[in-house]
Short mmCIF file of C-alpha atoms (C1' of nucleotides) in Angstrom, two decimals:
data_model
loop_
_atom_site.label_atom_id
_atom_site.label_comp_id
_atom_site.label_asym_id
_atom_site.label_seq_id
_atom_site.Cartn_x
_atom_site.Cartn_y
_atom_site.Cartn_z
CA MET A 30 -13.26 -23.73 -25.86
CA THR A 31 -12.97 -21.80 -22.64
CA ALA A 32 -16.47 -22.43 -21.38
CA ASP A 33 -16.02 -25.52 -19.23
CA GLN A 34 -15.75 -25.28 -15.47
CA PRO A 35 -14.35 -28.55 -14.12
CA ARG A 36 -15.99 -28.01 -10.78
CA PRO A 37 -18.89 -25.59 -10.17
CA LEU A 38 -17.35 -23.97 -7.03
CA ARG A 39 -19.10 -24.38 -3.75
CA ALA A 40 -21.71 -21.82 -2.74
CA ASP A 41 -19.80 -20.20 0.12
CA ALA A 42 -16.66 -20.15 -1.98
CA ALA A 43 -18.38 -18.26 -4.78
CA ARG A 44 -19.79 -15.78 -2.29
CA ASN A 45 -16.41 -15.17 -0.71
CA ARG A 46 -14.76 -14.72 -4.05
CA ALA A 47 -17.25 -12.09 -5.14
CA ARG A 48 -17.05 -10.29 -1.83
CA LEU A 49 -13.26 -10.27 -1.97
CA LEU A 50 -13.23 -8.77 -5.45
CA GLU A 51 -15.67 -6.08 -4.39
CA VAL A 52 -13.86 -5.16 -1.20
CA ALA A 53 -10.44 -5.27 -2.84
CA TYR A 54 -11.57 -3.01 -5.65
CA GLU A 55 -12.99 -0.39 -3.31
CA THR A 56 -10.07 -0.54 -0.93
CA PHE A 57 -7.32 -0.31 -3.52
CA ALA A 58 -9.12 2.47 -5.37
CA ALA A 59 -9.61 4.47 -2.22
CA GLU A 60 -6.34 3.90 -0.41
CA GLY A 61 -3.82 2.76 -2.97
CA LEU A 62 -2.12 -0.52 -3.71
CA SER A 63 0.01 -0.56 -0.61
CA VAL A 64 -2.86 -1.78 1.51
CA PRO A 65 -1.76 -5.14 2.94
CA VAL A 66 -3.40 -8.27 1.64
CA ASP A 67 -4.32 -9.30 5.16
CA GLU A 68 -6.26 -6.07 5.54
CA ILE A 69 -8.34 -6.85 2.45
CA ALA A 70 -9.12 -10.26 3.86
CA ARG A 71 -10.04 -8.80 7.21
CA ARG A 72 -12.44 -6.28 5.70
CA ALA A 73 -14.03 -8.98 3.60
CA GLY A 74 -14.50 -11.00 6.77
CA VAL A 75 -12.37 -13.93 5.67
CA GLY A 76 -8.99 -15.34 6.58
CA ALA A 77 -5.82 -14.69 4.60
CA GLY A 78 -5.75 -18.29 3.48
CA THR A 79 -9.12 -17.94 1.81
CA LEU A 80 -8.00 -14.93 -0.16
CA TYR A 81 -4.91 -16.73 -1.35
CA ARG A 82 -6.86 -19.75 -2.48
CA HIS A 83 -8.93 -17.58 -4.81
CA PHE A 84 -6.12 -15.30 -5.91
CA PRO A 85 -2.78 -17.07 -5.54
CA THR A 86 -0.88 -13.83 -5.49
CA LYS A 87 -1.49 -10.15 -4.82
CA GLU A 88 -0.83 -9.40 -8.46
CA ALA A 89 -3.41 -11.97 -9.51
CA LEU A 90 -5.92 -10.05 -7.44
CA PHE A 91 -5.02 -6.84 -9.31
CA GLN A 92 -5.41 -8.63 -12.59
CA ALA A 93 -8.88 -9.88 -11.73
CA ILE A 94 -10.03 -6.42 -10.66
CA VAL A 95 -8.66 -4.67 -13.73
CA ALA A 96 -10.13 -7.18 -16.15
CA ASP A 97 -13.51 -6.73 -14.52
CA ARG A 98 -13.47 -2.94 -14.59
CA VAL A 99 -12.17 -2.60 -18.12
CA GLN A 100 -14.90 -4.90 -19.35
CA ARG A 101 -17.51 -2.55 -17.95
CA LEU A 102 -15.95 0.37 -19.80
CA VAL A 103 -15.94 -1.56 -23.04
CA ASP A 104 -19.62 -2.33 -22.65
CA HIS A 105 -20.36 1.32 -22.03
CA ALA A 106 -18.46 2.31 -25.17
CA GLY A 107 -20.50 -0.17 -27.17
CA HIS A 108 -23.76 1.34 -26.02
CA LEU A 109 -22.64 4.87 -26.84
CA ARG A 110 -21.58 3.82 -30.28
CA GLU A 111 -25.06 2.66 -31.09
CA SER A 112 -27.04 5.40 -29.48
CA ALA A 113 -25.29 8.74 -30.03
CA GLU A 114 -23.87 11.03 -32.70
CA PRO A 115 -20.20 10.34 -33.53
CA GLY A 116 -18.64 13.52 -32.10
CA PRO A 117 -20.66 13.67 -28.90
CA ALA A 118 -20.28 9.93 -28.44
CA LEU A 119 -16.50 10.15 -28.22
CA LEU A 120 -16.58 13.15 -25.92
CA ALA A 121 -19.23 11.56 -23.75
CA PHE A 122 -17.12 8.45 -23.40
CA LEU A 123 -14.04 10.47 -22.51
CA ALA A 124 -16.04 12.48 -20.00
CA THR A 125 -17.41 9.33 -18.43
CA MET A 126 -14.01 7.80 -18.08
CA ILE A 127 -12.52 10.96 -16.67
CA ARG A 128 -15.32 11.39 -14.17
CA ALA A 129 -15.08 7.78 -13.13
CA ALA A 130 -11.33 8.04 -13.05
CA ALA A 131 -11.07 8.46 -9.33
CA THR A 132 -12.18 4.88 -8.93
CA ASP A 133 -11.94 2.97 -12.19
CA LEU A 134 -8.98 4.05 -14.23
CA GLY A 135 -7.53 5.64 -11.14
CA LEU A 136 -6.86 2.16 -9.99
CA ALA A 137 -5.40 1.21 -13.33
CA GLU A 138 -3.07 4.17 -13.32
CA ALA A 139 -2.13 3.42 -9.75
CA LEU A 140 -1.00 0.11 -11.11
CA ALA A 141 1.02 1.74 -13.86
CA GLY A 142 2.51 4.14 -11.38
CA THR A 143 3.80 1.31 -9.27
CA GLY A 144 5.35 -0.46 -12.18
CA VAL A 145 2.49 -2.70 -13.20
CA ASP A 146 1.19 -2.23 -16.73
CA ILE A 147 -2.37 -2.97 -17.73
CA ALA A 148 -1.32 -4.25 -21.12
CA GLN A 149 0.88 -6.80 -19.39
CA ILE A 150 -1.45 -7.72 -16.58
CA ALA A 151 -4.59 -8.19 -18.68
CA PRO A 152 -3.77 -8.19 -22.40
CA ASP A 153 -7.23 -9.26 -23.51
CA ALA A 154 -8.99 -6.52 -21.60
CA GLU A 155 -6.53 -3.98 -22.91
CA ARG A 156 -7.09 -5.05 -26.48
CA SER A 157 -10.86 -4.97 -26.44
CA PHE A 158 -10.75 -1.63 -24.72
CA MET A 159 -8.52 -0.19 -27.42
CA ASP A 160 -10.78 -1.59 -30.12
CA ALA A 161 -13.84 0.00 -28.58
CA LEU A 162 -12.08 3.32 -28.22
CA ASP A 163 -10.80 3.15 -31.76
CA ALA A 164 -14.27 2.62 -33.14
CA LEU A 165 -15.54 5.73 -31.40
CA LEU A 166 -12.56 7.79 -32.49
CA VAL A 167 -12.68 6.84 -36.15
CA ARG A 168 -16.37 7.62 -36.38
CA ALA A 169 -15.83 11.01 -34.77
CA GLN A 170 -13.04 11.78 -37.19
CA GLN A 171 -15.05 10.70 -40.23
CA ALA A 172 -17.81 13.01 -39.06
CA GLY A 173 -15.27 15.84 -38.98
CA ALA A 174 -15.78 16.43 -35.28
CA VAL A 175 -12.24 15.60 -34.23
CA ARG A 176 -8.91 16.48 -35.82
CA GLY A 177 -7.60 13.73 -38.03
CA ASP A 178 -3.93 13.64 -37.04
CA ILE A 179 -4.37 11.62 -33.87
CA ASP A 180 -4.87 7.91 -33.29
CA VAL A 181 -6.14 5.62 -30.54
CA ARG A 182 -2.86 5.54 -28.72
CA ASP A 183 -2.94 9.31 -28.47
CA VAL A 184 -6.42 9.23 -27.04
CA LYS A 185 -5.46 6.64 -24.50
CA THR A 186 -2.51 8.72 -23.45
CA LEU A 187 -4.80 11.71 -23.11
CA LEU A 188 -7.05 9.67 -20.87
CA VAL A 189 -4.19 8.67 -18.64
CA GLY A 190 -3.23 12.30 -18.27
CA TRP A 191 -6.70 13.53 -17.62
CA GLN A 192 -7.44 11.00 -14.99
CA ALA A 193 -4.18 11.91 -13.27
CA MET A 194 -5.49 15.46 -13.08
CA GLN A 195 -8.72 14.11 -11.74
CA ARG A 196 -6.99 12.37 -8.89
CA TYR A 197 -4.79 15.35 -8.27
CA GLY A 198 -7.04 18.35 -8.67
CA GLY A 199 -10.13 19.03 -6.78
CA ASP A 200 -13.59 20.34 -7.32
CA ALA A 201 -16.20 19.76 -9.98
CA ASP A 202 -15.74 23.25 -11.44
CA GLN A 203 -12.14 22.55 -12.21
CA THR A 204 -13.08 19.26 -13.83
CA ASP A 205 -15.48 21.11 -16.10
CA ARG A 206 -12.79 23.55 -17.15
CA MET A 207 -10.40 20.69 -17.85
CA LEU A 208 -13.02 18.98 -20.00
CA SER A 209 -13.65 22.23 -21.83
CA ILE A 210 -9.96 22.57 -22.64
CA LEU A 211 -9.86 18.98 -23.82
CA SER A 212 -12.75 19.28 -26.24
CA ALA A 213 -11.45 22.61 -27.56
CA GLY A 214 -8.05 21.04 -28.15
CA LEU A 215 -9.50 18.01 -29.91
CA ARG A 216 -11.63 19.91 -32.40
CA ALA A 217 -10.60 19.69 -36.00
CA SER A 218 -7.72 22.12 -36.38
CA PRO A 219 -6.93 24.62 -39.17
CA MET B 12 18.34 35.08 10.40
CA THR B 13 18.87 31.78 8.68
CA ALA B 14 22.31 32.50 7.27
CA ASP B 15 24.58 31.13 10.00
CA GLN B 16 26.22 27.77 9.72
CA PRO B 17 27.40 26.68 13.16
CA ARG B 18 30.00 24.38 11.65
CA PRO B 19 31.21 24.67 8.07
CA LEU B 20 30.99 20.91 7.30
CA ARG B 21 34.15 19.02 6.58
CA ALA B 22 35.38 18.75 3.01
CA ASP B 23 34.70 15.04 2.46
CA ALA B 24 31.32 15.36 4.15
CA ALA B 25 30.25 18.11 1.75
CA ARG B 26 31.41 16.06 -1.20
CA ASN B 27 29.49 13.00 -0.04
CA ARG B 28 26.34 15.00 0.57
CA ALA B 29 26.37 16.47 -2.93
CA ARG B 30 27.11 13.10 -4.48
CA LEU B 31 24.27 11.48 -2.55
CA LEU B 32 21.77 14.08 -3.69
CA GLU B 33 22.84 13.67 -7.30
CA VAL B 34 22.77 9.88 -7.27
CA ALA B 35 19.49 9.73 -5.35
CA TYR B 36 17.82 12.11 -7.78
CA GLU B 37 18.87 10.16 -10.83
CA THR B 38 18.04 6.81 -9.30
CA PHE B 39 14.60 7.72 -7.97
CA ALA B 40 13.66 9.48 -11.20
CA ALA B 41 14.73 6.53 -13.31
CA GLU B 42 13.57 3.61 -11.20
CA GLY B 43 10.94 4.92 -8.84
CA LEU B 44 10.84 5.55 -5.14
CA SER B 45 10.92 1.94 -4.12
CA VAL B 46 14.65 1.74 -4.61
CA PRO B 47 16.11 0.81 -1.22
CA VAL B 48 18.06 3.42 0.66
CA ASP B 49 21.01 1.06 0.93
CA GLU B 50 21.13 0.87 -2.84
CA ILE B 51 21.40 4.64 -3.15
CA ALA B 52 24.26 4.59 -0.67
CA ARG B 53 26.00 1.79 -2.53
CA ARG B 54 25.79 3.59 -5.86
CA ALA B 55 27.11 6.75 -4.29
CA GLY B 56 30.00 4.73 -2.92
CA VAL B 57 29.27 5.39 0.74
CA GLY B 58 27.90 3.41 3.65
CA ALA B 59 24.30 3.52 4.78
CA GLY B 60 25.34 5.28 7.97
CA THR B 61 26.76 8.17 5.98
CA LEU B 62 23.55 8.65 4.06
CA TYR B 63 21.50 8.67 7.23
CA ARG B 64 23.76 11.23 8.86
CA HIS B 65 23.05 13.68 6.02
CA PHE B 66 19.39 12.79 5.57
CA PRO B 67 17.99 11.35 8.78
CA THR B 68 15.12 9.69 6.98
CA LYS B 69 14.22 8.53 3.50
CA GLU B 70 11.53 11.17 3.34
CA ALA B 71 14.04 13.86 4.25
CA LEU B 72 16.02 12.77 1.22
CA PHE B 73 12.94 13.17 -1.00
CA GLN B 74 12.35 16.58 0.46
CA ALA B 75 15.87 17.74 -0.28
CA ILE B 76 15.67 16.53 -3.88
CA VAL B 77 12.29 18.09 -4.56
CA ALA B 78 13.26 21.45 -3.07
CA ASP B 79 16.35 21.48 -5.25
CA ARG B 80 14.52 20.62 -8.47
CA VAL B 81 11.60 22.95 -7.97
CA GLN B 82 13.99 25.81 -7.36
CA ARG B 83 15.55 25.23 -10.78
CA LEU B 84 12.12 25.39 -12.41
CA VAL B 85 11.35 28.64 -10.65
CA ASP B 86 14.58 30.14 -11.89
CA HIS B 87 13.75 29.07 -15.42
CA ALA B 88 10.33 30.68 -15.20
CA GLY B 89 11.91 33.91 -14.04
CA HIS B 90 14.19 34.03 -17.05
CA LEU B 91 11.35 33.38 -19.47
CA ARG B 92 9.29 36.11 -17.92
CA GLU B 93 11.97 38.64 -18.69
CA SER B 94 12.99 37.49 -22.10
CA ALA B 95 9.91 36.38 -24.04
CA GLU B 96 6.47 37.46 -25.21
CA PRO B 97 3.68 36.68 -22.71
CA GLY B 98 1.85 33.98 -24.69
CA PRO B 99 4.88 32.11 -25.95
CA ALA B 100 6.54 32.47 -22.55
CA LEU B 101 3.80 30.50 -20.82
CA LEU B 102 3.67 27.84 -23.50
CA ALA B 103 7.44 27.57 -23.55
CA PHE B 104 7.48 27.04 -19.82
CA LEU B 105 4.78 24.40 -20.01
CA ALA B 106 6.60 22.68 -22.83
CA THR B 107 9.84 22.71 -20.87
CA MET B 108 8.20 21.23 -17.84
CA ILE B 109 6.42 18.59 -19.84
CA ARG B 110 9.54 17.61 -21.73
CA ALA B 111 11.53 17.49 -18.54
CA ALA B 112 8.73 15.62 -16.84
CA ALA B 113 10.27 12.20 -17.21
CA THR B 114 12.93 13.27 -14.75
CA ASP B 115 11.95 16.42 -12.88
CA LEU B 116 8.24 16.57 -12.21
CA GLY B 117 8.03 12.88 -12.90
CA LEU B 118 9.73 12.47 -9.60
CA ALA B 119 7.39 14.91 -7.94
CA GLU B 120 4.33 13.13 -9.27
CA ALA B 121 5.83 9.82 -8.28
CA LEU B 122 5.83 11.25 -4.80
CA ALA B 123 2.21 12.34 -5.08
CA GLY B 124 1.28 8.96 -6.48
CA THR B 125 2.73 7.21 -3.49
CA GLY B 126 0.92 9.40 -1.05
CA VAL B 127 3.52 12.11 -0.55
CA ASP B 128 2.45 15.61 -1.48
CA ILE B 129 4.85 18.27 -2.64
CA ALA B 130 2.94 20.99 -0.89
CA GLN B 131 3.37 19.13 2.38
CA ILE B 132 6.93 18.03 1.90
CA ALA B 133 8.35 21.36 0.77
CA PRO B 134 5.85 24.17 1.28
CA ASP B 135 8.29 26.95 0.43
CA ALA B 136 9.28 25.43 -2.88
CA GLU B 137 5.65 24.83 -3.74
CA ARG B 138 4.73 28.41 -2.99
CA SER B 139 7.46 30.06 -5.02
CA PHE B 140 6.71 27.72 -7.88
CA MET B 141 3.06 28.68 -7.89
CA ASP B 142 3.97 32.35 -7.76
CA ALA B 143 6.26 32.04 -10.74
CA LEU B 144 3.66 30.13 -12.71
CA ASP B 145 0.98 32.65 -11.80
CA ALA B 146 3.07 35.52 -13.06
CA LEU B 147 3.46 33.85 -16.45
CA LEU B 148 -0.20 32.94 -16.67
CA VAL B 149 -1.55 36.37 -15.80
CA ARG B 150 0.70 38.06 -18.35
CA ALA B 151 -0.41 35.62 -21.04
CA GLN B 152 -4.05 36.24 -20.20
CA GLN B 153 -3.65 40.00 -20.20
CA ALA B 154 -2.07 39.72 -23.63
CA GLY B 155 -5.16 37.82 -24.78
CA ALA B 156 -3.17 34.72 -25.68
CA VAL B 157 -4.85 32.43 -23.17
CA ARG B 158 -8.49 32.09 -22.19
CA GLY B 159 -9.35 34.04 -19.08
CA ASP B 160 -11.47 31.55 -17.17
CA ILE B 161 -8.62 29.50 -15.73
CA ASP B 162 -6.30 30.11 -12.82
CA VAL B 163 -2.93 28.90 -11.57
CA ARG B 164 -4.33 25.84 -9.89
CA ASP B 165 -5.87 24.77 -13.17
CA VAL B 166 -2.54 25.14 -14.94
CA LYS B 167 -0.79 23.14 -12.27
CA THR B 168 -3.37 20.42 -12.60
CA LEU B 169 -2.86 20.44 -16.35
CA LEU B 170 0.84 20.02 -15.81
CA VAL B 171 0.33 17.05 -13.56
CA GLY B 172 -1.82 15.42 -16.19
CA TRP B 173 0.50 16.16 -19.05
CA GLN B 174 3.52 14.82 -17.33
CA ALA B 175 1.60 11.66 -16.50
CA MET B 176 1.05 11.24 -20.24
CA GLN B 177 4.70 11.88 -20.76
CA ARG B 178 5.68 9.06 -18.45
CA TYR B 179 3.04 6.84 -19.93
CA GLY B 180 3.13 7.48 -23.65
CA GLY B 181 6.04 7.07 -25.88
CA ASP B 182 7.73 8.82 -28.72
CA ALA B 183 8.54 12.43 -29.47
CA ASP B 184 5.91 12.63 -32.20
CA GLN B 185 3.17 11.83 -29.76
CA THR B 186 4.51 14.42 -27.36
CA ASP B 187 4.29 17.03 -30.11
CA ARG B 188 0.68 16.14 -30.81
CA MET B 189 -0.13 16.34 -27.11
CA LEU B 190 1.45 19.77 -26.91
CA SER B 191 -0.50 20.85 -29.96
CA ILE B 192 -3.75 19.81 -28.36
CA LEU B 193 -2.82 21.61 -25.18
CA SER B 194 -2.06 24.94 -26.84
CA ALA B 195 -5.19 24.70 -29.00
CA GLY B 196 -7.27 24.04 -25.91
CA LEU B 197 -5.75 26.92 -23.97
CA ARG B 198 -6.27 29.58 -26.62
CA ALA B 199 -8.79 32.25 -25.79
CA SER B 200 -12.18 30.70 -26.45
CA PRO B 201 -15.31 32.14 -28.11
"C1'" DG C 2 -28.14 -38.18 9.74
"C1'" DA C 3 -23.57 -39.67 8.22
"C1'" DC C 4 -19.63 -39.24 5.15
"C1'" DT C 5 -16.31 -36.88 2.25
"C1'" DA C 6 -14.43 -33.60 -0.61
"C1'" DT C 7 -14.10 -28.79 -0.45
"C1'" DA C 8 -13.18 -24.65 1.75
"C1'" DC C 9 -11.94 -21.89 5.85
"C1'" DG C 10 -9.04 -19.35 9.42
"C1'" DG C 11 -5.22 -17.60 11.36
"C1'" DA C 12 -0.76 -18.76 13.39
"C1'" DA C 13 3.79 -18.87 11.66
"C1'" DC C 14 7.77 -18.20 8.38
"C1'" DG C 15 11.05 -15.74 5.62
"C1'" DC C 16 12.56 -11.87 3.40
"C1'" DG C 17 13.42 -7.12 2.45
"C1'" DC C 18 13.96 -2.70 3.92
"C1'" DG C 19 14.32 1.46 6.95
"C1'" DC C 20 17.12 2.71 10.49
"C1'" DT C 21 20.76 2.42 14.45
"C1'" DC C 22 25.17 1.64 16.64
"C1'" DC C 23 29.90 1.58 17.36
"C1'" DG C 24 34.77 0.66 16.34
"C1'" DC C 25 37.78 2.62 12.86
"C1'" DT C 26 39.54 6.33 9.57
"C1'" DT C 27 40.53 10.88 8.08
"C1'" DG C 28 40.46 15.87 7.72
"C1'" DT C 29 41.79 19.92 10.43
"C1'" DC C 30 44.28 22.90 13.42
"C1'" DG C 31 48.03 24.17 16.59
"C1'" DC D 28 53.76 15.95 13.40
"C1'" DG D 29 50.56 14.87 16.85
"C1'" DA D 30 46.00 15.02 18.93
"C1'" DC D 31 41.13 15.25 18.66
"C1'" DA D 32 36.92 16.07 16.82
"C1'" DA D 33 34.24 14.99 12.76
"C1'" DG D 34 32.99 11.65 9.71
"C1'" DC D 35 32.76 6.92 7.82
"C1'" DG D 36 31.29 1.95 6.87
"C1'" DG D 37 28.61 -1.85 7.25
"C1'" DA D 38 26.95 -5.46 10.31
"C1'" DG D 39 22.80 -6.03 12.70
"C1'" DC D 40 18.04 -5.09 14.66
"C1'" DG D 41 13.04 -4.88 14.33
"C1'" DC D 42 9.03 -4.65 11.90
"C1'" DG D 43 5.70 -5.27 8.29
"C1'" DC D 44 4.00 -7.74 4.66
"C1'" DG D 45 3.44 -11.53 1.16
"C1'" DT D 46 2.84 -16.24 1.33
"C1'" DT D 47 2.29 -21.06 3.23
"C1'" DC D 48 0.45 -24.83 6.10
"C1'" DC D 49 -2.55 -27.60 8.45
"C1'" DG D 50 -6.10 -28.65 11.82
"C1'" DT D 51 -10.99 -27.50 11.81
"C1'" DA D 52 -15.69 -26.47 9.92
"C1'" DT D 53 -19.15 -26.89 6.52
"C1'" DA D 54 -21.71 -27.56 1.94
"C1'" DG D 55 -23.22 -31.21 -0.95
"C1'" DT D 56 -24.73 -36.10 -1.53
"C1'" DC D 57 -27.05 -40.62 -0.50
#
DNA sequence: GACTATACGGAACGCGCGCTCCGCTTGTCG
DNA sequence: CGACAAGCGGAGCGCGCGTTCCGTATAGTC
C-alpha cells in the first residue's frame, strides 16, 4: 500500500537528505529549536533551497527527526521484551530513555515545550511507542514488580518529567539517585 | 543602603507598573514566552513605550516576574517550617509547588527551556529559595522521614521534573498518583 | 559524449517582533 | 489655577528568520 516510490531519488539527493537529517538532529538536540534553518543547511554543506526541497517546512523537518528517533526507541523496547525479566526490563527501558534523554527525548520535549506536540506531529510514531511501553509495563505489573494502580500514560508522564530533570540537573551521581528514587517509588505499594 | 527612592514614582505610573507585572505574569504563564511584548502592553491597556519605560527589555520583565513569584514561594516555605511536622512539611511544600507548577514554576521552567536560567536572571531569589528548601529538607531528614543520601540540589531537580509532568500530563487523578510515587520514592530507604 | 530531467545554491522577499522616538497628556506642587 | 516635570501612546525602524525563485550544475541514460 505505502511501499511504492514513484521515483527512486537521485544519488546526491539521497545523500543530502540523510546528511540533513543527521545534522539537524544533532544541532537541534544540542542547541534547541531556535537554531535558524539556514544554519542547519550551512552546517550540512548545502543551500537553503536544498533543505526546503526535502523538508518543505521547518516543522516537517522536526517531524521527520522525531519519527526516526521514536522508531529506534520502539525497536529497543522490543528487544528488551524478549530478552529480559519483566521487572528489570521495564526499569532498564526507563533508564535507557532517561540516560538518552539529553539527546533523544530531550528533543521531543523541547518540541513540546515550544508548543509542538509529538502526538500531533507524528501520530504513528507516538502510537507504536505507547504500545511498546504498555507491553513492558503490563508484564512488569503481572510479575508483581510494579504497583498496579498506574497505566501507560502515567509512565509516559514520568518519563517526560525525568528527562526534564536530566536536561536540568547535572552529574551522573545525581542521575543515579534520581533513578533510585524512581524505582523505589514504582515498586508495588502496601 | 538600598532603601532610598530618589523619586517616589507618580501615581498613574505606579498603577501601570503593577498592572503590567500582573498581566505579563498571567499571559506568559498561560501562553508561553513567545507572546509579543506589544501584546502584553495592549492587554494591560497601555502603549508599548510605557512598558519599556518600566522594564527596559523583555528579559528585564521576566526577571521582575520571577523574582516576585519566587519570593512568594520562599514565604510559604517559611510558614510551613514553623507550623508543621518536618516530614509532612517538606512533602506539603513539594505538593504545593507541583500543584502550582502550571503557573508559578511552569513559568520559571519555561524560561529555562528557552535558554534563560533562573539562577542567572535572579540570583538573589534563587539563593533564598534554595536556603528555604534546604531548611525543610534537613529537618525532614533529621526526623528520619526522608532518605539521607539526597541534598537540596536533588530536590530542586526533582521539582523541575515533576512540574514538567504537571504541564505535560493531565488530570488531577494522575497528579495524585505522581505525588504518591514521589513520596514513596523519597521515604528513607533500606 | 550529448541530452534532459532532476537537483542545487544563495540572493531576495515579506513578515513579525523587540525596541526607540517624540509630540501630546496628566499628575503634582506652589 | 497655572506652570512644569513626569509620564503616556503608538507610529516607525531595523533586524533576523522562514520561505521562495530561478539561473546554474550534475547524475542518469542512450
